Structures are given as structure tokens and as C-alpha cells.
PDB file of C-alpha atoms in Angstrom:
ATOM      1  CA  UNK A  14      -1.669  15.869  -0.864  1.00 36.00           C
ATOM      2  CA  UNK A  15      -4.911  14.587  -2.982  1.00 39.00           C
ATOM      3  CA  UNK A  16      -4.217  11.922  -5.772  1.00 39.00           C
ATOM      4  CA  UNK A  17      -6.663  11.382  -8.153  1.00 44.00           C
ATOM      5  CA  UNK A  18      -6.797   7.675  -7.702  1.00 62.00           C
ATOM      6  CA  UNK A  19      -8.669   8.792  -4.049  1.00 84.00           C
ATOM      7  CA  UNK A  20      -7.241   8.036  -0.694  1.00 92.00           C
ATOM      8  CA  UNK A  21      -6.210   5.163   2.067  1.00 96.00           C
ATOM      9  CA  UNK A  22      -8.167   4.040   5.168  1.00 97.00           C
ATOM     10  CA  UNK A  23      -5.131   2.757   7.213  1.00 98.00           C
ATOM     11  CA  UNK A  24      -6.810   1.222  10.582  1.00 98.00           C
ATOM     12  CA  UNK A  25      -4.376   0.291  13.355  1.00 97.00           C
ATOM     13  CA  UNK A  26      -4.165   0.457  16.720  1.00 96.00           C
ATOM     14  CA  UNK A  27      -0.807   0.044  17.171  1.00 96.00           C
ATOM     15  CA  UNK A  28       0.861   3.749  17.693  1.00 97.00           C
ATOM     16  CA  UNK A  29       4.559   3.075  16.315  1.00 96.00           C
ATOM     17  CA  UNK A  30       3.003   0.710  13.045  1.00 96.00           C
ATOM     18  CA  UNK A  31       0.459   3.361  12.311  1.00 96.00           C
ATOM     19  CA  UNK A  32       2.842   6.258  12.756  1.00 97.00           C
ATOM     20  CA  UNK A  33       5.121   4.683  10.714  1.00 96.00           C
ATOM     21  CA  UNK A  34       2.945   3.482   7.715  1.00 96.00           C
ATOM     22  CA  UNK A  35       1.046   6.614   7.450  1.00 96.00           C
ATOM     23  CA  UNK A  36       4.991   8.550   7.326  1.00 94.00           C
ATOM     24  CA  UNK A  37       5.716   5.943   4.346  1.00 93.00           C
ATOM     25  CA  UNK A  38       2.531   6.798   2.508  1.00 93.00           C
ATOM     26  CA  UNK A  39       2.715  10.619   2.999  1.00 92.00           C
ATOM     27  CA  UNK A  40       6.846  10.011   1.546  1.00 89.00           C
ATOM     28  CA  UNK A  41       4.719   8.038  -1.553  1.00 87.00           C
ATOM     29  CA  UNK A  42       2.590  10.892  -2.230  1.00 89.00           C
ATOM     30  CA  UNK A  43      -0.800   8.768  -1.270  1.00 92.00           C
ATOM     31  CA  UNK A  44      -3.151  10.685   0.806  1.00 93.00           C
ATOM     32  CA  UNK A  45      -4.404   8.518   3.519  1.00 95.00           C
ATOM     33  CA  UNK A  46      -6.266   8.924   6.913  1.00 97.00           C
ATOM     34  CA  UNK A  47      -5.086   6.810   9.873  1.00 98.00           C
ATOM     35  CA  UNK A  48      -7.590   5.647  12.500  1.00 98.00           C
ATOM     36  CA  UNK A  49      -6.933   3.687  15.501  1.00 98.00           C
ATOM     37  CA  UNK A  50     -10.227   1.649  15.936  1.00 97.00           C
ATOM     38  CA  UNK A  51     -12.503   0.059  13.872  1.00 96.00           C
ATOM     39  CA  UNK A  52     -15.710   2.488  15.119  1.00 95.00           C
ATOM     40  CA  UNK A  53     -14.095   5.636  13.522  1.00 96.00           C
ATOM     41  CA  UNK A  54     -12.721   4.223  10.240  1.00 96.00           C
ATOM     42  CA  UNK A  55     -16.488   2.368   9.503  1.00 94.00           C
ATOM     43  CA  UNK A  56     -17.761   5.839  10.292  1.00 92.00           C
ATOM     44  CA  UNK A  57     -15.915   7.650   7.958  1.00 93.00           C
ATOM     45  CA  UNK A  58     -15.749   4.523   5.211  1.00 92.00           C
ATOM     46  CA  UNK A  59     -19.721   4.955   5.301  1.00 84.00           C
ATOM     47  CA  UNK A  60     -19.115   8.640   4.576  1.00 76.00           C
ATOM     48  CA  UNK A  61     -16.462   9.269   2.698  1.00 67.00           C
ATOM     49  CA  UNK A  62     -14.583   7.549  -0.517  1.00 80.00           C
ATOM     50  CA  UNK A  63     -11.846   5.510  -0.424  1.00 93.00           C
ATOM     51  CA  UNK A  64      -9.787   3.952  -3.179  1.00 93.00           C
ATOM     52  CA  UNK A  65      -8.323   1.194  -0.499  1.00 96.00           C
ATOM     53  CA  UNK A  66      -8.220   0.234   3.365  1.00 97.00           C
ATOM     54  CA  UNK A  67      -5.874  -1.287   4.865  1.00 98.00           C
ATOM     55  CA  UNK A  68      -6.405  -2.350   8.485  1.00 97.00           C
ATOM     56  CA  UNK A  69      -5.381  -4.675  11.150  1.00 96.00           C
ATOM     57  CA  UNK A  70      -7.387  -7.910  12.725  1.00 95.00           C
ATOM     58  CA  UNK A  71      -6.932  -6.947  16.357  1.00 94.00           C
ATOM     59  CA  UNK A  72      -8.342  -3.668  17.090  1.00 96.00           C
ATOM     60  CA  UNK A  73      -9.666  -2.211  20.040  1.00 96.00           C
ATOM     61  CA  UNK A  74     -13.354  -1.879  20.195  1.00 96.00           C
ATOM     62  CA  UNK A  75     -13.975  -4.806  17.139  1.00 96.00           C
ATOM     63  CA  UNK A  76     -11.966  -7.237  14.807  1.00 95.00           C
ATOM     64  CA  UNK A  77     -10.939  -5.960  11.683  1.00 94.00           C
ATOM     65  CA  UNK A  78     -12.632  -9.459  10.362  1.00 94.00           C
ATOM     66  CA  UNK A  79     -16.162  -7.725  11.867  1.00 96.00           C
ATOM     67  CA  UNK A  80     -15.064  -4.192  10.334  1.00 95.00           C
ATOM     68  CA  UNK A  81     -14.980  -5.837   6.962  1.00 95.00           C
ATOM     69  CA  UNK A  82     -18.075  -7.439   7.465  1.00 94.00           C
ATOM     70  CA  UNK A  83     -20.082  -4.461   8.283  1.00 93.00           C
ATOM     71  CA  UNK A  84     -18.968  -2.762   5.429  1.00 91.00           C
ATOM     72  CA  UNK A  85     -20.300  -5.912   3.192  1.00 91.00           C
ATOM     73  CA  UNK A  86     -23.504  -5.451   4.798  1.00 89.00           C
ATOM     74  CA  UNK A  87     -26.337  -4.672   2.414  1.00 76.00           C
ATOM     75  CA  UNK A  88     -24.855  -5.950  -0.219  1.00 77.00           C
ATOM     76  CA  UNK A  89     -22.063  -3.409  -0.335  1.00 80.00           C
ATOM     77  CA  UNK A  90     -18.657  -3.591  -2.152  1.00 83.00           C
ATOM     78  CA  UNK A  91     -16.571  -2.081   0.381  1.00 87.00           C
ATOM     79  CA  UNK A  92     -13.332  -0.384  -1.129  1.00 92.00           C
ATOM     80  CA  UNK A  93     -10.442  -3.045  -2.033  1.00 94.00           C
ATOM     81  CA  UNK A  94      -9.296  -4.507   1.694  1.00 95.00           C
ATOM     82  CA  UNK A  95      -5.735  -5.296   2.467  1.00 96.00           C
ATOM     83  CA  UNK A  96      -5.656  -6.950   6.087  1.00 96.00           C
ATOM     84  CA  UNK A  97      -2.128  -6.854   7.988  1.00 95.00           C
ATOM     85  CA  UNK A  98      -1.919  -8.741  11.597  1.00 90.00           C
ATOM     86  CA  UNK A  99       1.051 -10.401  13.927  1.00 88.00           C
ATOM     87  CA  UNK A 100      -1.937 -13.266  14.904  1.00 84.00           C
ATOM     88  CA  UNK A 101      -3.054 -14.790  11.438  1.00 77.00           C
ATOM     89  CA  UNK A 102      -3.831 -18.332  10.915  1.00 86.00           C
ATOM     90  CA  UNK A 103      -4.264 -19.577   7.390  1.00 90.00           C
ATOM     91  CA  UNK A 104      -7.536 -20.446   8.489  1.00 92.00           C
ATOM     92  CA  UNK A 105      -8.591 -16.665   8.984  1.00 91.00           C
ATOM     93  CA  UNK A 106      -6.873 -15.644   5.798  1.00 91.00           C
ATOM     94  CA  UNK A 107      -8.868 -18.015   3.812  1.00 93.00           C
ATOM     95  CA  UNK A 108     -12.059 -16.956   5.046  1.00 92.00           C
ATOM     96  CA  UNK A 109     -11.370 -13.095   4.899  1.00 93.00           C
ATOM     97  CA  UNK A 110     -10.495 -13.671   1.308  1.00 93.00           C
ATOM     98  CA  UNK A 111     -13.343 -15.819   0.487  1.00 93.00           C
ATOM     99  CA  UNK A 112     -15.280 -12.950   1.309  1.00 91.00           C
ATOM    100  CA  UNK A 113     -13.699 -10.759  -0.685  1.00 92.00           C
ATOM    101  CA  UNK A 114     -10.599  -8.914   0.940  1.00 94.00           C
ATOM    102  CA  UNK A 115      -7.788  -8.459  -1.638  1.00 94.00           C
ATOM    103  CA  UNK A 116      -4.938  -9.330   0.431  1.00 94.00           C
ATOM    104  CA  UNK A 117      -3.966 -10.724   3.694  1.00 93.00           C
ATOM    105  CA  UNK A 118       0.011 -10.285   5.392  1.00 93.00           C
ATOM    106  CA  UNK A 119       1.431 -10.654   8.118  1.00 91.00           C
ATOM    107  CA  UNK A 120       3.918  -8.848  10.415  1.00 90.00           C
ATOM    108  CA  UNK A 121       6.303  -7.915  10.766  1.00 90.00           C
ATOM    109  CA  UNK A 122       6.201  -7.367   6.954  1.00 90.00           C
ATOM    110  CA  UNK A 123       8.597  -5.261   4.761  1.00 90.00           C
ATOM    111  CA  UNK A 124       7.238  -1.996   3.724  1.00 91.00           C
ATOM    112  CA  UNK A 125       8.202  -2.664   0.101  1.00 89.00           C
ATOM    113  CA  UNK A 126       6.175  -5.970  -0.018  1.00 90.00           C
ATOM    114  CA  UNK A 127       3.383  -3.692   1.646  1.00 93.00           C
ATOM    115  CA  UNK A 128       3.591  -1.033  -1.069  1.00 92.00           C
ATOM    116  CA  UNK A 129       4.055  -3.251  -3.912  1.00 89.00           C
ATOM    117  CA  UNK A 130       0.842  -4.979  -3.127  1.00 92.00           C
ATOM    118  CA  UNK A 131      -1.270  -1.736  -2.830  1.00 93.00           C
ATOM    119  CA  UNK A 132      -0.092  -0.457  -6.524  1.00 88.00           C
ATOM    120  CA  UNK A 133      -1.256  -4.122  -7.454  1.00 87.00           C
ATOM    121  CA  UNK A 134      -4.860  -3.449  -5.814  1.00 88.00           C
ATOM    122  CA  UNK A 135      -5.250   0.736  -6.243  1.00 88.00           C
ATOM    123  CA  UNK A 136      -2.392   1.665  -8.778  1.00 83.00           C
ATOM    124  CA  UNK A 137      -4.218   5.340  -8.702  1.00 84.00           C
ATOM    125  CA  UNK A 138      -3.140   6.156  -4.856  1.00 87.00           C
ATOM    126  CA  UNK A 139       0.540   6.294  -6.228  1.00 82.00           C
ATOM    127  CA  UNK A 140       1.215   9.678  -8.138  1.00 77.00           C
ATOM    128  CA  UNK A 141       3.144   8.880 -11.398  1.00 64.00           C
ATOM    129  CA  UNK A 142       6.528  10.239 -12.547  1.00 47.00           C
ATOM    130  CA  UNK A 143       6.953  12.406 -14.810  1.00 42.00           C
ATOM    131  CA  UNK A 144       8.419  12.000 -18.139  1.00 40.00           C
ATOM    132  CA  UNK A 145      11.224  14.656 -16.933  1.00 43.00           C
ATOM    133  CA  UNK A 146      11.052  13.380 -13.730  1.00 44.00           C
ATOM    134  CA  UNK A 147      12.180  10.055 -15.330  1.00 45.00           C
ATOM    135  CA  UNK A 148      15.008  12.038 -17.366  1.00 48.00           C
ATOM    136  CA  UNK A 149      16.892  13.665 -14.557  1.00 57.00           C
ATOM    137  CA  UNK A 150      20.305  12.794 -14.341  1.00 59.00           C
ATOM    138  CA  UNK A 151      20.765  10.088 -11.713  1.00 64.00           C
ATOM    139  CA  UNK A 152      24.671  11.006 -11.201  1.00 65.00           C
ATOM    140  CA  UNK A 153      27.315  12.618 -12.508  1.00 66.00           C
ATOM    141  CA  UNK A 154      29.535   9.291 -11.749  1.00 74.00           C
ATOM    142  CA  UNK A 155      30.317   6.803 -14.760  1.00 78.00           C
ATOM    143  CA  UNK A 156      28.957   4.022 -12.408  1.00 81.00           C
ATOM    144  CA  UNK A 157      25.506   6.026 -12.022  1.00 78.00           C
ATOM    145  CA  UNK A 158      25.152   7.130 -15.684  1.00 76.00           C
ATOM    146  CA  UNK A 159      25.649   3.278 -15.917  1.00 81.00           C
ATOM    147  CA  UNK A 160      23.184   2.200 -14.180  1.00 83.00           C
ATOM    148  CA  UNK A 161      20.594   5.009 -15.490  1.00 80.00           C
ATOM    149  CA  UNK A 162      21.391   3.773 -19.109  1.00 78.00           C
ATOM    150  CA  UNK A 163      20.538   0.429 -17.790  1.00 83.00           C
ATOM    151  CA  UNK A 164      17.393   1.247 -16.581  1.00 83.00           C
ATOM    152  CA  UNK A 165      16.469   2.851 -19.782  1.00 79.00           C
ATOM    153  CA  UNK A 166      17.576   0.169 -22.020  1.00 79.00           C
ATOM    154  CA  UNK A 167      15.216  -2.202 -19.600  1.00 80.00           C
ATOM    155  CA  UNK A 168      12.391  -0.498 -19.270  1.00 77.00           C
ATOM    156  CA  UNK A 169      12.260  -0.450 -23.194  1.00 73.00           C
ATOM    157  CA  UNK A 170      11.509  -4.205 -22.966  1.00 74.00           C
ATOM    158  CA  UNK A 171       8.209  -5.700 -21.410  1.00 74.00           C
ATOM    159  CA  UNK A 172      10.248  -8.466 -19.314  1.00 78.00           C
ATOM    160  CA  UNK A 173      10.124  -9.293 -15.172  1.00 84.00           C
ATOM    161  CA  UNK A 174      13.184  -7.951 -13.677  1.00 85.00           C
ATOM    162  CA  UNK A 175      14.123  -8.452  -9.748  1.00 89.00           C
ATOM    163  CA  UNK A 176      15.807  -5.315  -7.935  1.00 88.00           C
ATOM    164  CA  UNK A 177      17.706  -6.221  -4.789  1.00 90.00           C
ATOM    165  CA  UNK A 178      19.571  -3.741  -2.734  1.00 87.00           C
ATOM    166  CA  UNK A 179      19.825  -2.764   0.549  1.00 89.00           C
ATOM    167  CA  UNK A 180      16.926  -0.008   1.965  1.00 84.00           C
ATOM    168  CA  UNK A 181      17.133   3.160   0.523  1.00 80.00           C
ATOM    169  CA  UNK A 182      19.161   2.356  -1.843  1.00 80.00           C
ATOM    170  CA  UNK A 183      15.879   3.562  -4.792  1.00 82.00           C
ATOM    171  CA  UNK A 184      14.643  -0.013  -5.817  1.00 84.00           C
ATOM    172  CA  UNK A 185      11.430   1.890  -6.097  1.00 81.00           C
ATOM    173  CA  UNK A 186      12.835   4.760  -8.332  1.00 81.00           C
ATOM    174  CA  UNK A 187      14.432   2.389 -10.331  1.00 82.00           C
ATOM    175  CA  UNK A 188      11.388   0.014 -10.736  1.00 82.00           C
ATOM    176  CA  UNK A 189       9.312   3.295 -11.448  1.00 79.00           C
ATOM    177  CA  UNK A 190      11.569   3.567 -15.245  1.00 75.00           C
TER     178      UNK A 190
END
């Protein structure tokens, strides 16, 4: 599924983690290719367009610290960078966003924080709602009509509001009003 805001570089080595991020993105509507070493993703980053990357620091055949710093080579302005590793120091994630990466986390990281942060750097990956996608009935239930008048009566205000809930529960959707 193309967006128009172009599409994610996810590079990780790690079978289950990329499995299981690209699943999340494909259930986001982002398009997004995975690669499992740093070789093929700076092959097709060199060739191809990419709104954002987001790739690991321990990969097979290179760091993602040198992937990054190929793609600056020349002068370059790589695509926004989000780097996610279980072996960051502070020291590394200083110097990866001195260069320029936009973000730096670490895991095992919540897939919300994760997704948040990319609609901070490349809010065009994310296909919007629709305004009748917005006005669909929630539930039939007093306590869901409730809560889908509260949205409403929120989202009419420009004001920082925190969602909590369990997983699943649709903080997203209801962040999306």
C-alpha cells in the first residue's frame, strides 16, 4: 500500500523485531521495505526514495552508526534516521545525533513510543482518516457514545491530552480525533 508521504527503510537483523515492526507498519498503512543488513538497505537507499529509515546499531555485515555515515557521504542528507538498539550508551546516542540522526531508542521499546516518534519525524508515511472515517459510530453502548462525544468535544480544543489504556484498547484511534 503506497502513501504519498513515500515509504520506510526498516534495517534489522533481528528476525522476530523485524517481522514484527514491519506487521505493525503494514496494520498503519505505511509502506515500508525491511532489510536485514546494512549492504542491502544502503543499496537500495542510494536508489530509491525514502521518507524515513529506521535501523538498528548492530547489524551483520556493518554498524548501523557506519550505515548512516555512508549515506552522509558527499555531502548527502540522507532521509530522516531513527536508530533503535538493545546496546546504546549515551555516548553513541550523542554522537549519532550530532551528526544528524533524528532519534535514538532503545529496546525493548513500546511500539506506540516507536510510532509516535515516526509521525513526529515523517507525519506523511501515516495515511490520514477520513472525515467519515472520524464520524463512524464508535458503539451503540451509552458508555461508548460517551466516550466518542468526548473525543469530539476535545479535539475541538488545541490542548495536550494523555491517553492511557491497556494495548489495543484504540489510544491511537482516539488520539487520531
Amino acid at each position: 500500500m503506497a502513501t504519498a508521504g513515500g515509504r520506510l527503510c526498516l534495517v534489522e537483523d533481528d528476525p522476530i523485531m523485524g517481522e514484527s515492526l514491519s506487521h505493525r507498519f503494514a496494520l498503519e498503512g505505511i509502506d515500508s521495505d525491511w532489510f536485514r543488513d546494512a549492504g542491502s538497505a544502503l543499496e537500495a537507499l542510494r536508489d530509491d526514495g525514502y521518507a524515513v529509515v529506521v535501523s538498528d546499531i548492530r547489524l551483520p555485515d556493518m554498524s548501523g552508526e557506519a550505515l548512516f555515515g555512508q549515506l552522509l557521504e558527499g555531502g548527502r542528507v540522507p532521509p530522516p534516521t531513527l536508530f533503535i538498539t538493545g546496546y546504546g550508551s549515551v555516548e553513541q546516542a550523542v554522537r549519532l545525533l550530532q551528526r544528524g540522526a533524528r532519534d535514538y531508542i532503545t529496546k525493548p521499546f513500546d511500539l506506540d513510543e516507536l510510532l509516535h516518534k515516526l509521525r513526529a519525524i515523517a507525519p506523511g508515511l501515516f495515511p490520514g482518516r477520513s472525515t467519515d472515517e472520524q464520524d463512524t459510530v464508535l458503539g451503540v453502548s451509552p458508555v461508548m457514545r460517551r466516550i466518542q462525544d468526548t473525543l469530539r468535544q476535545v479535539a475541538r480544543h488545541r490542548v495536550t491530552v494523555l491517553i492511557t489504556g491497556e494495548s489495543g484498547v484504540g489510544k491511537e484511534y482516539a488520539a487520531s480525533y
